[in-house]
Amino acid sequence: MGTAGARFMVAKQVAASGGLYIEEGDTRMSLDPGPGAIVQYAQRGIDLTTLDAIVVSHRHLDHAGDLNVMVEGMTDGGFAHRGMVFCPSDALDDDPVMLKYLRRFPREIVRLAPETSYTVGDIAFTTSGRHVHQVETYGFRFGNRLGWVTDSAYYDGIAQQHRADVMVLHTILLHCRPDLPHLCVADVERIIRDAEPKLAFLTHYGMTVWRADPAAIAADLTQRTGVEVRAATDGLSIDL
Ligand SMILES: [Zn+2]
């Protein structure tokens, strides 16, 4: 649903910022519905009243900007008491990103815990340990098939916690910046080397990555690691 990460890419909508969407069997899940997610889903003809869950990795705007309107979509404006929302506790408590009047709409709201497994219909997923980020943040593994490395500074164990055949990595920074808790291209290379997925996708690009051309960065990482690395594009769909 989009590849933009961080403030400038999102505010200018240089790329779309609607997060990821997963279908498995009869189960449908929206991950990190950032600003414009509702538009991306509508443009792609996805009926939100068939959505089973919305999962938010953390409360930052580029990951949760459209959470409320997506909850309305999933619950048919609140008339259908259905669907689940998974998010860290701090998305619900102080300065919440999920409005209180909407909270009785979904069937259940689940506060995510580290290294915990959850099941929604045909989709099972496990949280990583808590990421190193400004707010409570988790990455996710969907069995051995998909590892989703959301926003974090690099930390020991990040590769193992997200290891899967296909990995999606949030690549915000071209050059590492110790003052910013985000992955840079060198961090992403290290994770790919350690986790050895069959296929890795870069996404959630910050402006420096965007300007350096994600496809060129991916080609370089493929050369350097021997793992096939591709740059995600808005609307990209893959069959796992
Ligand atoms: Zn963030």
CSV table of C-alpha atoms and ligand atoms in Angstrom, one decimal:
chain,number,residue,atom,x,y,z
A,1,MET,CA,0.0,0.0,0.0
A,2,GLY,CA,3.0,2.3,-0.2
A,3,THR,CA,6.8,2.6,0.3
A,4,ALA,CA,7.2,6.1,1.9
A,5,GLY,CA,8.8,6.3,5.4
A,6,ALA,CA,9.4,9.2,7.7
A,7,ARG,CA,8.2,12.8,7.7
A,8,PHE,CA,9.3,14.4,4.5
A,9,MET,CA,8.5,11.5,2.2
A,10,VAL,CA,5.1,11.2,3.8
A,11,ALA,CA,4.2,14.9,4.1
A,12,LYS,CA,4.9,15.4,0.4
A,13,GLN,CA,3.5,12.0,-0.6
A,14,VAL,CA,6.6,11.5,-2.7
A,15,ALA,CA,5.5,7.8,-2.4
A,16,ALA,CA,2.3,6.3,-0.9
A,17,SER,CA,2.3,5.6,2.9
A,18,GLY,CA,-0.4,3.1,3.4
A,19,GLY,CA,1.6,0.2,4.9
A,20,LEU,CA,1.2,-3.5,4.0
A,21,TYR,CA,-1.8,-5.7,3.3
A,22,ILE,CA,-1.8,-9.5,3.7
A,23,GLU,CA,-4.3,-12.1,2.5
A,24,GLU,CA,-4.1,-15.8,3.6
A,25,GLY,CA,-7.0,-18.1,2.9
A,26,ASP,CA,-10.1,-16.1,4.1
A,27,THR,CA,-8.1,-13.8,6.4
A,28,ARG,CA,-7.2,-10.2,5.5
A,29,MET,CA,-5.0,-8.0,7.5
A,30,SER,CA,-3.8,-4.3,7.2
A,31,LEU,CA,-0.4,-3.5,8.7
A,32,ASP,CA,0.6,0.1,9.6
A,33,PRO,CA,-2.1,2.1,7.9
A,34,GLY,CA,-0.2,5.4,7.5
A,35,PRO,CA,-1.5,8.6,5.9
A,36,GLY,CA,-3.5,7.8,2.7
A,37,ALA,CA,-4.0,4.1,3.5
A,38,ILE,CA,-7.8,4.6,3.1
A,39,VAL,CA,-7.2,6.0,-0.4
A,40,GLN,CA,-4.8,3.2,-1.4
A,41,TYR,CA,-7.3,0.5,-0.3
A,42,ALA,CA,-10.2,2.2,-2.1
A,43,GLN,CA,-8.1,2.7,-5.3
A,44,ARG,CA,-7.2,-1.0,-5.2
A,45,GLY,CA,-10.8,-2.1,-4.7
A,46,ILE,CA,-10.3,-3.8,-1.3
A,47,ASP,CA,-13.5,-4.0,0.7
A,48,LEU,CA,-12.5,-2.9,4.2
A,49,THR,CA,-15.6,-4.6,5.7
A,50,THR,CA,-13.9,-7.9,4.9
A,51,LEU,CA,-10.8,-7.0,6.9
A,52,ASP,CA,-10.1,-9.2,9.9
A,53,ALA,CA,-7.4,-7.2,11.7
A,54,ILE,CA,-5.4,-4.0,11.7
A,55,VAL,CA,-1.9,-4.3,13.1
A,56,VAL,CA,0.1,-1.2,14.2
A,57,SER,CA,3.8,-1.6,14.9
A,58,HIS,CA,4.0,1.7,16.7
A,59,ARG,CA,2.2,5.0,17.2
A,60,HIS,CA,4.2,7.2,14.8
A,61,LEU,CA,2.1,9.0,12.3
A,62,ASP,CA,3.6,7.4,9.2
A,63,HIS,CA,2.5,4.0,10.7
A,64,ALA,CA,-0.9,4.9,12.3
A,65,GLY,CA,-2.2,8.1,10.6
A,66,ASP,CA,-5.2,6.4,9.0
A,67,LEU,CA,-5.8,3.9,11.9
A,68,ASN,CA,-9.1,5.5,12.9
A,69,VAL,CA,-10.7,5.7,9.5
A,70,MET,CA,-9.5,2.1,8.8
A,71,VAL,CA,-11.3,1.0,12.0
A,72,GLU,CA,-14.5,2.7,10.7
A,73,GLY,CA,-14.0,0.9,7.4
A,74,MET,CA,-13.4,-2.5,9.0
A,75,THR,CA,-16.5,-2.1,11.2
A,76,ASP,CA,-18.8,-0.6,8.5
A,77,GLY,CA,-18.9,2.7,10.2
A,78,GLY,CA,-19.3,1.0,13.6
A,79,PHE,CA,-22.5,-0.8,12.7
A,80,ALA,CA,-20.7,-4.2,12.4
A,81,HIS,CA,-19.0,-5.2,15.7
A,82,ARG,CA,-16.2,-7.1,14.0
A,83,GLY,CA,-12.4,-7.3,13.4
A,84,MET,CA,-9.4,-6.9,15.7
A,85,VAL,CA,-6.9,-4.1,16.3
A,86,PHE,CA,-3.4,-5.0,17.5
A,87,CYS,CA,-1.2,-2.2,18.8
A,88,PRO,CA,1.4,-1.3,21.5
A,89,SER,CA,-0.1,0.0,24.7
A,90,ASP,CA,1.2,3.5,24.2
A,91,ALA,CA,-1.0,3.8,21.1
A,92,LEU,CA,-4.0,3.6,23.5
A,93,ASP,CA,-2.9,5.3,26.6
A,94,ASP,CA,-1.4,8.8,26.8
A,95,ASP,CA,-1.9,10.9,23.7
A,96,PRO,CA,-3.6,7.9,22.0
A,97,VAL,CA,-3.6,7.4,18.2
A,98,MET,CA,-6.8,5.4,18.4
A,99,LEU,CA,-9.8,7.6,19.3
A,100,LYS,CA,-11.8,6.5,22.3
A,101,TYR,CA,-15.2,6.7,20.7
A,102,LEU,CA,-14.1,4.1,18.2
A,103,ARG,CA,-12.9,1.5,20.6
A,104,ARG,CA,-16.2,-0.3,21.0
A,105,PHE,CA,-16.4,-0.8,17.3
A,106,PRO,CA,-13.9,-3.7,16.8
A,107,ARG,CA,-14.6,-7.1,18.3
A,108,GLU,CA,-11.3,-6.9,20.2
A,109,ILE,CA,-8.3,-4.6,20.8
A,110,VAL,CA,-5.1,-6.4,21.8
A,111,ARG,CA,-2.2,-4.7,23.4
A,112,LEU,CA,0.9,-6.2,21.8
A,113,ALA,CA,3.6,-7.8,24.0
A,114,PRO,CA,7.2,-8.7,23.1
A,115,GLU,CA,8.0,-12.1,21.7
A,116,THR,CA,4.4,-13.2,21.8
A,117,SER,CA,2.4,-15.2,19.2
A,118,TYR,CA,-1.1,-14.2,18.0
A,119,THR,CA,-3.6,-15.8,15.5
A,120,VAL,CA,-6.2,-14.2,13.4
A,121,GLY,CA,-8.1,-16.7,11.3
A,122,ASP,CA,-5.6,-18.3,8.9
A,123,ILE,CA,-2.7,-15.9,9.8
A,124,ALA,CA,-0.4,-16.5,12.8
A,125,PHE,CA,2.3,-14.0,13.7
A,126,THR,CA,4.9,-13.4,16.4
A,127,THR,CA,6.2,-10.1,17.7
A,128,SER,CA,9.9,-9.4,18.0
A,129,GLY,CA,11.5,-8.1,21.1
A,130,ARG,CA,10.8,-4.4,21.7
A,131,HIS,CA,12.6,-2.4,19.0
A,132,VAL,CA,15.0,0.4,19.8
A,133,HIS,CA,12.8,3.4,18.8
A,134,GLN,CA,11.3,6.5,20.4
A,135,VAL,CA,8.0,4.8,21.2
A,136,GLU,CA,6.9,1.2,22.0
A,137,THR,CA,7.6,-0.6,18.7
A,138,TYR,CA,7.5,-4.3,17.5
A,139,GLY,CA,8.6,-6.1,14.4
A,140,PHE,CA,6.8,-9.2,13.2
A,141,ARG,CA,7.4,-12.7,11.9
A,142,PHE,CA,4.6,-14.6,10.0
A,143,GLY,CA,5.9,-18.2,10.5
A,144,ASN,CA,9.0,-18.8,8.4
A,145,ARG,CA,7.5,-17.1,5.4
A,146,LEU,CA,7.6,-13.4,6.1
A,147,GLY,CA,9.7,-11.2,8.4
A,148,TRP,CA,8.8,-7.6,8.7
A,149,VAL,CA,11.5,-5.4,10.2
A,150,THR,CA,9.7,-2.2,11.2
A,151,ASP,CA,11.4,1.0,12.5
A,152,SER,CA,14.3,0.5,14.9
A,153,ALA,CA,17.9,1.2,15.5
A,154,TYR,CA,20.1,-1.8,14.9
A,155,TYR,CA,20.4,-4.1,17.9
A,156,ASP,CA,21.9,-7.5,18.6
A,157,GLY,CA,19.3,-10.2,17.7
A,158,ILE,CA,17.3,-8.2,15.3
A,159,ALA,CA,18.2,-10.5,12.4
A,160,GLN,CA,17.3,-13.7,14.3
A,161,GLN,CA,14.0,-12.2,15.6
A,162,HIS,CA,12.8,-11.5,12.1
A,163,ARG,CA,14.4,-14.3,10.1
A,164,ALA,CA,12.1,-15.7,7.4
A,165,ASP,CA,12.2,-16.8,3.7
A,166,VAL,CA,11.1,-13.3,2.6
A,167,MET,CA,12.0,-10.3,4.7
A,168,VAL,CA,10.8,-6.7,4.4
A,169,LEU,CA,13.1,-4.1,5.9
A,170,HIS,CA,12.3,-0.5,6.7
A,171,THR,CA,15.2,1.4,5.1
A,172,ILE,CA,15.0,5.0,6.3
A,173,LEU,CA,18.6,6.2,6.2
A,174,LEU,CA,21.2,6.1,3.4
A,175,HIS,CA,24.0,6.8,5.9
A,176,CYS,CA,24.0,5.7,9.6
A,177,ARG,CA,23.2,8.4,12.1
A,178,PRO,CA,23.7,7.4,15.8
A,179,ASP,CA,21.3,10.2,16.8
A,180,LEU,CA,18.4,8.7,14.9
A,181,PRO,CA,16.9,5.3,15.9
A,182,HIS,CA,16.4,4.0,12.4
A,183,LEU,CA,18.0,1.5,10.1
A,184,CYS,CA,20.6,2.7,7.6
A,185,VAL,CA,21.6,0.8,4.5
A,186,ALA,CA,24.7,-0.7,6.3
A,187,ASP,CA,22.4,-2.0,9.1
A,188,VAL,CA,20.1,-3.5,6.5
A,189,GLU,CA,23.1,-5.2,4.9
A,190,ARG,CA,24.1,-6.7,8.2
A,191,ILE,CA,20.6,-8.0,8.9
A,192,ILE,CA,20.4,-9.6,5.5
A,193,ARG,CA,23.8,-11.2,5.9
A,194,ASP,CA,22.9,-12.6,9.3
A,195,ALA,CA,19.3,-13.7,8.5
A,196,GLU,CA,20.1,-15.0,5.0
A,197,PRO,CA,16.5,-14.8,3.6
A,198,LYS,CA,15.7,-16.2,0.2
A,199,LEU,CA,14.5,-12.7,-0.8
A,200,ALA,CA,14.6,-9.3,0.8
A,201,PHE,CA,12.6,-6.2,0.1
A,202,LEU,CA,13.6,-2.7,1.0
A,203,THR,CA,10.7,-0.3,1.7
A,204,HIS,CA,9.6,2.6,4.0
A,205,TYR,CA,12.2,4.8,2.3
A,206,GLY,CA,13.5,8.0,3.9
A,207,MET,CA,14.3,10.9,1.6
A,208,THR,CA,18.1,10.2,1.5
A,209,VAL,CA,17.4,6.6,0.4
A,210,TRP,CA,14.8,7.8,-2.1
A,211,ARG,CA,17.2,10.3,-3.7
A,212,ALA,CA,20.0,7.6,-3.9
A,213,ASP,CA,17.5,5.4,-5.8
A,214,PRO,CA,16.2,2.4,-3.9
A,215,ALA,CA,16.6,0.1,-6.9
A,216,ALA,CA,20.3,0.9,-7.2
A,217,ILE,CA,20.8,0.3,-3.5
A,218,ALA,CA,19.0,-3.0,-3.7
A,219,ALA,CA,21.1,-4.1,-6.7
A,220,ASP,CA,24.3,-3.1,-4.8
A,221,LEU,CA,23.1,-5.1,-1.7
A,222,THR,CA,22.4,-8.1,-3.9
A,223,GLN,CA,26.0,-8.0,-5.2
A,224,ARG,CA,27.4,-7.6,-1.8
A,225,THR,CA,25.4,-10.2,0.1
A,226,GLY,CA,24.6,-12.8,-2.5
A,227,VAL,CA,20.9,-12.6,-1.3
A,228,GLU,CA,18.4,-11.4,-3.8
A,229,VAL,CA,17.4,-7.9,-2.6
A,230,ARG,CA,14.7,-5.9,-4.4
A,231,ALA,CA,13.3,-2.4,-3.8
A,232,ALA,CA,9.6,-2.3,-3.2
A,233,THR,CA,7.4,0.0,-5.3
A,234,ASP,CA,4.0,1.4,-4.4
A,235,GLY,CA,1.3,-1.2,-5.1
A,236,LEU,CA,3.8,-4.1,-5.3
A,237,SER,CA,2.2,-7.5,-4.7
A,238,ILE,CA,4.0,-10.7,-4.0
A,239,ASP,CA,2.9,-14.3,-3.6
A,240,LEU,CA,4.6,-15.9,-0.7
B,1,ZN,ZN,8.8,5.3,13.7
